mmCIF file of C-alpha atoms in Angstrom:
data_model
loop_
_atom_site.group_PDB
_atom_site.id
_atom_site.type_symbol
_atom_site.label_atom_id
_atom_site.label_comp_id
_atom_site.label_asym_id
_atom_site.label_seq_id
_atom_site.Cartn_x
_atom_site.Cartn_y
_atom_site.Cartn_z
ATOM 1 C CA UNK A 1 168.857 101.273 75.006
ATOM 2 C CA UNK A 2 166.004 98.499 75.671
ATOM 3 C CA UNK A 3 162.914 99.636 75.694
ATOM 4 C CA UNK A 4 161.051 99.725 79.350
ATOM 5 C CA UNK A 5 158.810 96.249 79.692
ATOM 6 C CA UNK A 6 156.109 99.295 81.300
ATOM 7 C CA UNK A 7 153.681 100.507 79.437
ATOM 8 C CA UNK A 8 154.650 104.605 79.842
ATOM 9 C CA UNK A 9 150.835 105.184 79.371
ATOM 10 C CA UNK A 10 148.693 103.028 81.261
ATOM 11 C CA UNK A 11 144.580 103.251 80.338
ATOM 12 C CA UNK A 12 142.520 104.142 83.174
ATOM 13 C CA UNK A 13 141.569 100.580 83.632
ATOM 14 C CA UNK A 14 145.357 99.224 84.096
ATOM 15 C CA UNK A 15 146.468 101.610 85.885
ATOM 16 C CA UNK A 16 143.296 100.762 88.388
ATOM 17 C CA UNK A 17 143.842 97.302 88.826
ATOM 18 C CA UNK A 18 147.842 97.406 88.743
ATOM 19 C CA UNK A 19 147.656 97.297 92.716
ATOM 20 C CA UNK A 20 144.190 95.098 93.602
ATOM 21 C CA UNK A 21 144.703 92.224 95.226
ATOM 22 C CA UNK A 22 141.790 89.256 96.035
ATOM 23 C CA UNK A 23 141.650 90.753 99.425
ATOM 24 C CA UNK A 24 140.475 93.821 97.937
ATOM 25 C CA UNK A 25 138.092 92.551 95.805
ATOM 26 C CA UNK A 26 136.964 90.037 99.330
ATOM 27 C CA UNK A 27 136.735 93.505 100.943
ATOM 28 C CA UNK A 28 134.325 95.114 98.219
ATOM 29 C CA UNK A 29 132.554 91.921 98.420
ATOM 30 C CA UNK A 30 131.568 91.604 101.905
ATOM 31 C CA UNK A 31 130.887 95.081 102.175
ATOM 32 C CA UNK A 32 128.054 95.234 99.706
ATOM 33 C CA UNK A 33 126.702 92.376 101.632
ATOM 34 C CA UNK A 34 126.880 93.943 105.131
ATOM 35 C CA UNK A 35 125.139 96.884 103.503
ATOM 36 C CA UNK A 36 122.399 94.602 101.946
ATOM 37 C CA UNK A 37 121.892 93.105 105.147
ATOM 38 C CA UNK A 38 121.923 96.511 107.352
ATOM 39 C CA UNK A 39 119.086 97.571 105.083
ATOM 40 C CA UNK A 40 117.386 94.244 104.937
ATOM 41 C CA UNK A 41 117.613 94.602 109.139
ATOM 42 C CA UNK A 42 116.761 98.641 109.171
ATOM 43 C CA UNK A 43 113.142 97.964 106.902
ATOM 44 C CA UNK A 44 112.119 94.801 108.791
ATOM 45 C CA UNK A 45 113.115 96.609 112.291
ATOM 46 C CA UNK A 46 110.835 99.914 111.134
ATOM 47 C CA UNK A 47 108.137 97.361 110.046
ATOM 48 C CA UNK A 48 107.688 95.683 113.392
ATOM 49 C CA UNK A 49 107.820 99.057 114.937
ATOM 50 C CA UNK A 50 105.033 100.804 112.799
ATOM 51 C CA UNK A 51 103.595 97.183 113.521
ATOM 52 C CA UNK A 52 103.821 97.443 117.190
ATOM 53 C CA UNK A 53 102.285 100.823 116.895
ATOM 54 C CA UNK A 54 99.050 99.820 115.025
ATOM 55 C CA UNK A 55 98.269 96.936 117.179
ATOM 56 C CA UNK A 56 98.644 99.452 120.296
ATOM 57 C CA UNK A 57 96.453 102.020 118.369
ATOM 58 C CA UNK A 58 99.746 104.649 118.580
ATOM 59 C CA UNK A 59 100.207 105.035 115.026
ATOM 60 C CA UNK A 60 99.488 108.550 114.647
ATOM 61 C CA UNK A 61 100.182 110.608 111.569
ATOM 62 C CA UNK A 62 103.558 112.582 112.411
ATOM 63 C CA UNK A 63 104.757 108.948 114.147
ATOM 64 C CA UNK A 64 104.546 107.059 110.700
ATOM 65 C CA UNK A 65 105.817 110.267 108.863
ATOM 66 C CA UNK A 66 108.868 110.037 110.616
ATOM 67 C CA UNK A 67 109.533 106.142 111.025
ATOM 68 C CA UNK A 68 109.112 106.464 107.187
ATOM 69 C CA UNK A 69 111.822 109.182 106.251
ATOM 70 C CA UNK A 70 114.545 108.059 109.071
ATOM 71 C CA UNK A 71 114.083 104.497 107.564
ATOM 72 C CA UNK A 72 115.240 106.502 104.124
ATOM 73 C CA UNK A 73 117.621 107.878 105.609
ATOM 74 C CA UNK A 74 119.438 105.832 107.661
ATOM 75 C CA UNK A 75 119.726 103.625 104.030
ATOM 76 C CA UNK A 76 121.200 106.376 102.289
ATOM 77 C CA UNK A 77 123.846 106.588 105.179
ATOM 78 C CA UNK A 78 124.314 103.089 105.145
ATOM 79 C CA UNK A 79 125.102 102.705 101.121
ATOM 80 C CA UNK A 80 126.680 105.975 101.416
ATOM 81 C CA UNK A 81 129.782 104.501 103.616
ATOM 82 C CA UNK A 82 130.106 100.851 102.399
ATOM 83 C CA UNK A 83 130.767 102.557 98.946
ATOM 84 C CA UNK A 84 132.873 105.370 100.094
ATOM 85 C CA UNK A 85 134.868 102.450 101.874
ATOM 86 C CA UNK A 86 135.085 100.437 98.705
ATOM 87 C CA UNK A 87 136.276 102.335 96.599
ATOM 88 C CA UNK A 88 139.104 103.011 98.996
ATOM 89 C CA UNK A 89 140.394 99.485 97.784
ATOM 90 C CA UNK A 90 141.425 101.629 94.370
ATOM 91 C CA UNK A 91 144.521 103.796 94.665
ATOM 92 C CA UNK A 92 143.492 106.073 91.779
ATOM 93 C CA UNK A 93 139.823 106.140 93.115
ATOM 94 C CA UNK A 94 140.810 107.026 97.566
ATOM 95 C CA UNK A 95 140.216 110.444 96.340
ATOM 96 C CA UNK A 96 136.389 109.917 95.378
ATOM 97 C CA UNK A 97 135.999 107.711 98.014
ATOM 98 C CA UNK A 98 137.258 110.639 100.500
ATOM 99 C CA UNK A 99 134.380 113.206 98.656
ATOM 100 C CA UNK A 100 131.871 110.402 99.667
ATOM 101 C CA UNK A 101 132.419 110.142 103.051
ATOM 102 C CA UNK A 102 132.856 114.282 103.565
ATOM 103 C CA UNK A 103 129.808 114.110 101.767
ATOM 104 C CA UNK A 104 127.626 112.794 104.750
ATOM 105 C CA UNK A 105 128.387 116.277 105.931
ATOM 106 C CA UNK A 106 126.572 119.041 104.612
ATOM 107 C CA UNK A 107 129.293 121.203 103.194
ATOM 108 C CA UNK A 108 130.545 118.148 101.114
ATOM 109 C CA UNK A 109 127.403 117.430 99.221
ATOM 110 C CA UNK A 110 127.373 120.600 97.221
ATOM 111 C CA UNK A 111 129.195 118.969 94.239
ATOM 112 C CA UNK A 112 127.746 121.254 91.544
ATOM 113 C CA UNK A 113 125.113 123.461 90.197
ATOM 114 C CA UNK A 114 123.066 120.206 89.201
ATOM 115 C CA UNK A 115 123.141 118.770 92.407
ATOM 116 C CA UNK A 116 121.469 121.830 94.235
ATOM 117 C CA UNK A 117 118.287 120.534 93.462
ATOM 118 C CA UNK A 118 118.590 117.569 94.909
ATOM 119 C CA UNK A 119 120.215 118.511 98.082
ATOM 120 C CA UNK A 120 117.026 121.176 98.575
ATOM 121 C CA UNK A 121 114.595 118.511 98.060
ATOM 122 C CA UNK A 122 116.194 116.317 101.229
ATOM 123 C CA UNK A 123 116.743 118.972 103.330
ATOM 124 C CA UNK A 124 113.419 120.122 102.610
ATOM 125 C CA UNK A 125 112.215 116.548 103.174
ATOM 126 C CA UNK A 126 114.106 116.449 106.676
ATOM 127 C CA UNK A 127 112.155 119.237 107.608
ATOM 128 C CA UNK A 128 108.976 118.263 106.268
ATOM 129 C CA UNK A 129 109.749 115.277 108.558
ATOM 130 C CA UNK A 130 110.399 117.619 111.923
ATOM 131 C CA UNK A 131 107.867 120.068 111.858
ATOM 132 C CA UNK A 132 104.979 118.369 110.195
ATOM 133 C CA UNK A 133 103.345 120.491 108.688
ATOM 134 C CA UNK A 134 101.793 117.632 106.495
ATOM 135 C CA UNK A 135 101.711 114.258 107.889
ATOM 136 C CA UNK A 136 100.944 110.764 105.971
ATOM 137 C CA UNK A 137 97.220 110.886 105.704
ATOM 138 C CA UNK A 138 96.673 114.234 106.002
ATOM 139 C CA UNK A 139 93.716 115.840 103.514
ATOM 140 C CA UNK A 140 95.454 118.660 102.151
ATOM 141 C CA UNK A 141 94.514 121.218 99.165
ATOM 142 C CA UNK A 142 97.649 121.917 96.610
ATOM 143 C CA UNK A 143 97.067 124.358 93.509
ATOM 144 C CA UNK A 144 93.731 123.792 93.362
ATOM 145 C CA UNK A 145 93.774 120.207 93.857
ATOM 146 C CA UNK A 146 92.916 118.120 96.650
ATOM 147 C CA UNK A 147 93.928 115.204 97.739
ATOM 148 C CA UNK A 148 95.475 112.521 100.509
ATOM 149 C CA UNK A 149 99.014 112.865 101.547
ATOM 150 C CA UNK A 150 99.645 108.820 100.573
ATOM 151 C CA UNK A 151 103.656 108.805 101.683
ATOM 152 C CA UNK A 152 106.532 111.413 102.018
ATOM 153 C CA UNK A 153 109.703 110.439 100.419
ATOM 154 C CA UNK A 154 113.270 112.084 100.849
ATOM 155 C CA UNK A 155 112.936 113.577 98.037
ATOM 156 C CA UNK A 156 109.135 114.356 97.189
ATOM 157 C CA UNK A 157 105.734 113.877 98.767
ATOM 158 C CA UNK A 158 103.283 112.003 96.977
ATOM 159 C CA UNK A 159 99.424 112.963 96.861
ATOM 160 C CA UNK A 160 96.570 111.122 96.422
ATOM 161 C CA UNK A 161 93.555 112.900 94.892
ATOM 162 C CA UNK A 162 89.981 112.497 94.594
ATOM 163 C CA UNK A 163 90.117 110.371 91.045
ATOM 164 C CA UNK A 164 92.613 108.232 92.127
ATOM 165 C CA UNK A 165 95.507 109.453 90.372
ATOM 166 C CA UNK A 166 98.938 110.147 91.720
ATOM 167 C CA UNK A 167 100.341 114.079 92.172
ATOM 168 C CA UNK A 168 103.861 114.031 92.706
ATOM 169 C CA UNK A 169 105.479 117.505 94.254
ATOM 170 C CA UNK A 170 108.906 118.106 95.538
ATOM 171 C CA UNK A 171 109.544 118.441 98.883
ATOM 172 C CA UNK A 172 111.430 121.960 98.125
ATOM 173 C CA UNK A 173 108.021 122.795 96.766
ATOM 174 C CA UNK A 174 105.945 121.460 99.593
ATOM 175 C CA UNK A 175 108.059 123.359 102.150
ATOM 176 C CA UNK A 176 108.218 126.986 100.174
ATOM 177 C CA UNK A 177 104.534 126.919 99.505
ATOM 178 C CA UNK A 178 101.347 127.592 100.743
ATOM 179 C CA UNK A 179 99.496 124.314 101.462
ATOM 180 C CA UNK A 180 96.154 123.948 102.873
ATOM 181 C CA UNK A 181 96.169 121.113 105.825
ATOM 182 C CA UNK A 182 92.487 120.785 106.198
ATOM 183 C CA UNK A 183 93.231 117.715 108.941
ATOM 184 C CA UNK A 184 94.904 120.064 110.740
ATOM 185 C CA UNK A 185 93.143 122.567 113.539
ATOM 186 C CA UNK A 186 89.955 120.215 113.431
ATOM 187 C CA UNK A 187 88.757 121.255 109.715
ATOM 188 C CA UNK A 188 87.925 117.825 108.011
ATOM 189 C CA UNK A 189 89.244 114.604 110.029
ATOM 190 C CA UNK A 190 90.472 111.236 107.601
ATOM 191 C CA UNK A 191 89.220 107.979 109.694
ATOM 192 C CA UNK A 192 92.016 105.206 109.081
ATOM 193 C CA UNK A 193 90.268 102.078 110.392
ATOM 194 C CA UNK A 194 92.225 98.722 109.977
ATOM 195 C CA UNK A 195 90.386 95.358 108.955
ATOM 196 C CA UNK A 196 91.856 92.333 109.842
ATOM 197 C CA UNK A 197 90.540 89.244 107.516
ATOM 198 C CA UNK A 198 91.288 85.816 109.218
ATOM 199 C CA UNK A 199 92.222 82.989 106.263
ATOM 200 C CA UNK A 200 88.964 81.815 106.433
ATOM 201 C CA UNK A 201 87.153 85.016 105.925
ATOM 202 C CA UNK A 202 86.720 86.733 102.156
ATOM 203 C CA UNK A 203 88.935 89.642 101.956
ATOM 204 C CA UNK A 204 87.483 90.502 99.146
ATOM 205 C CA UNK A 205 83.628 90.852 100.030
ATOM 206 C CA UNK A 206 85.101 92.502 103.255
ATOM 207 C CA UNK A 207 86.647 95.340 101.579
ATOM 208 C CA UNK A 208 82.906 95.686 99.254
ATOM 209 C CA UNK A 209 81.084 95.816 102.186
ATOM 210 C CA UNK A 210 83.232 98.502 104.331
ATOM 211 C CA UNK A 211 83.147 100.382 100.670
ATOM 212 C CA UNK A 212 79.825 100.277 100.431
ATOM 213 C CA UNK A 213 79.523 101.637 104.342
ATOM 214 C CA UNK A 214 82.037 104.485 103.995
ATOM 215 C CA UNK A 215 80.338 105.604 100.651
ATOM 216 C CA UNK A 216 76.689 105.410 102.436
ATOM 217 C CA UNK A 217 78.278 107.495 105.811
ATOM 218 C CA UNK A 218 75.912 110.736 105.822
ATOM 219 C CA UNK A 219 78.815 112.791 107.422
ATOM 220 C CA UNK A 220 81.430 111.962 104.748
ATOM 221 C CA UNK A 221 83.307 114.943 103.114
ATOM 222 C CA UNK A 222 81.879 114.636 99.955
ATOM 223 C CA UNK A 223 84.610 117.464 97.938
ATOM 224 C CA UNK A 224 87.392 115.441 99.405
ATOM 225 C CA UNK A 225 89.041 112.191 97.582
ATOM 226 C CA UNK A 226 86.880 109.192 97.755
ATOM 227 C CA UNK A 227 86.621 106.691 100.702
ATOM 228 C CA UNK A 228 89.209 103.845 99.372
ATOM 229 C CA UNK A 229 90.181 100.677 100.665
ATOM 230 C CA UNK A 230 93.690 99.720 100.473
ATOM 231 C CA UNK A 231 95.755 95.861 101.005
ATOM 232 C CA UNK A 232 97.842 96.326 103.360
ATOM 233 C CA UNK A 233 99.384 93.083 104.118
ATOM 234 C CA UNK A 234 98.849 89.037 103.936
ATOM 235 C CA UNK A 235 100.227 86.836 105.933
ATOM 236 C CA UNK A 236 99.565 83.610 107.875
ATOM 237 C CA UNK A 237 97.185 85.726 110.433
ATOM 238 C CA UNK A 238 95.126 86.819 107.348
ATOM 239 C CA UNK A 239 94.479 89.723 105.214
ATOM 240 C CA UNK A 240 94.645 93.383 106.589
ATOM 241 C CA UNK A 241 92.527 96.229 105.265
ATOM 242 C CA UNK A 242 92.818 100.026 106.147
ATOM 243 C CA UNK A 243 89.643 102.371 104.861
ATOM 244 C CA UNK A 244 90.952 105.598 104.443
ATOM 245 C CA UNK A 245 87.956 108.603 104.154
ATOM 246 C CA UNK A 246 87.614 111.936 104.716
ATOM 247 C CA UNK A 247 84.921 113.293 107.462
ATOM 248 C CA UNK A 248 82.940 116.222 108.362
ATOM 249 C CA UNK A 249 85.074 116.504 111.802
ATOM 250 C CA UNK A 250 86.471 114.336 114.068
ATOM 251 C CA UNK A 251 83.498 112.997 116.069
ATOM 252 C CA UNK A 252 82.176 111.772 112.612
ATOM 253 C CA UNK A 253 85.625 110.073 111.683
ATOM 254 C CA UNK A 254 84.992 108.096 115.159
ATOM 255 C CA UNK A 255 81.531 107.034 114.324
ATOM 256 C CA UNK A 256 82.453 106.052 110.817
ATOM 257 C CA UNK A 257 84.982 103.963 112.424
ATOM 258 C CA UNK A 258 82.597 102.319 114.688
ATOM 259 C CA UNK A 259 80.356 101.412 111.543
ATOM 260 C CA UNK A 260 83.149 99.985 109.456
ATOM 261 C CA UNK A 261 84.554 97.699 112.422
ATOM 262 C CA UNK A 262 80.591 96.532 113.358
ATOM 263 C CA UNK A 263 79.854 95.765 109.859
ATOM 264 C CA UNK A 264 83.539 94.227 108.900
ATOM 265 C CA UNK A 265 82.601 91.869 111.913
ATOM 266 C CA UNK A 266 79.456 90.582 110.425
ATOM 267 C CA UNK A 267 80.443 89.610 107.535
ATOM 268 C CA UNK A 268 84.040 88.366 108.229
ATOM 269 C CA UNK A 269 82.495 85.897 111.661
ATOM 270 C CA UNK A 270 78.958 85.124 108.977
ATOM 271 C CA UNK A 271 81.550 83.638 106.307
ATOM 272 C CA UNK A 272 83.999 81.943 109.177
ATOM 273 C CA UNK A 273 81.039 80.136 110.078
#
């Protein structure tokens, strides 16, 4: 009896390519690129809008909080399904490639004791993202420390505090605890003012001299996290600034405000001249 030209036990790796053909391997192709280019398209699209929104002076807290954590998301569900659907090119992989996509559902994510963690965290993050009750740029007080809610991610939030350093909590964490919003219900108010430096202004001695007003304001929160100046973006229009600092109240945030844009004027328009 001949022996069979078959190999009766195939590794993992022949026995995955036995049945892939170049249109398969087209298919994988030009669905990692659709996905690249549906998140390329979802973060420019959220950019103009948060864009849009600053240049209309709508950009309120809860509105970036949540452009922010649908951008995530809609990424995750994006890479989620152009995987899922490549690996359905693989015989001996359709049945991973099913978990994936059942996985977009809730009951399909639970894949393990390890993966509990995880799946808190985003749901917790979700609702972080519905009912606020921290929003980007809040001034909020965490285990003793205090700080300025810089960005919320799907998975944690991240705090700024009064040093400069970086606290990073879990949004499980931030959602089952007691957190002190001292934006919220008129307590403390941040001012976010926004700077725009023309290309022939200094960016540079603008952001000294707003410093040096913010620092000099007599109604500025002194316990909270220092007044700080951050780049936001440069571009042909120029250089934009945002001041972020932490008030006495809200009618003080407003006057700040009014300082930092009358003395960003003078020097920006003295060196354009």
């Amino acid at each position: 009896m001949l022996p069979s030209p078959t190999d009766p036990n195939p590794s993992f790796f022949s026995a995955l390519t036995t049945d892939l053909r170049p249109r398969h391997v087209i298919t994988v192709i030009v669905l990692l690129a659709l996905a690249i280019a549906l998140t390329r398209a979802l973060n420019i699209g959220f950019k103009h809008a948060l864009e849009r929104h600053r240049q209309r002076g709508t950009l309120l807290p809860e509105t970036a909080t949540q452009l922010a954590l649908t951008r995530r998301l809609l990424a995750f569900a994006v890479w989620l399904v152009a995987i899922a659907i490549a690996l359905t090119q693989f015989p001996d992989l359709r049945v991973l490639s099913t978990g994936l996509l059942a996985s977009a559902g809730l009951s399909g994510l639970v894949v393990g004791f390890a993966a509990r963690g995880t799946l808190g965290n985003a749901i917790a993050g979700i609702t972080i993202s519905l009912a606020q009750p921290i929003r980007i740029g809040d001034d909020i007080e965490f285990r003793g420390d205090r700080g300025v809610v810089e960005d919320i991610h799907l998975l944690f939030t991240v705090l700024r505090l009064g040093d400069g350093k970086r606290l990073v909590i879990p949004n499980d964490t931030v959602a089952s605890e007691v957190i002190k919003n001292l934006t919220m219900g008129g307590v403390t108010k941040v001012a976010r003012v926004e700077v725009l430096v023309p290309p022939a202004g200094d960016p540079d001695l603008t952001r000294k001299a707003i410093l040096a007003v913010a620092h000099d304001y007599e109604s500025l929160d002194r316990q909270a996290a220092e007044p700080e100046v951050y780049w936001v973006r440069i571009d042909e229009r120029g250089t934009l600034l945002r001041l972020v600092a932490a008030c006495a109240d809200a009618a003080s945030a407003d006057r700040l405000g009014q300082k930092i844009l009358a003395r960003a004027a003078q020097v920006v328009w003295r060196r354009a001249l």
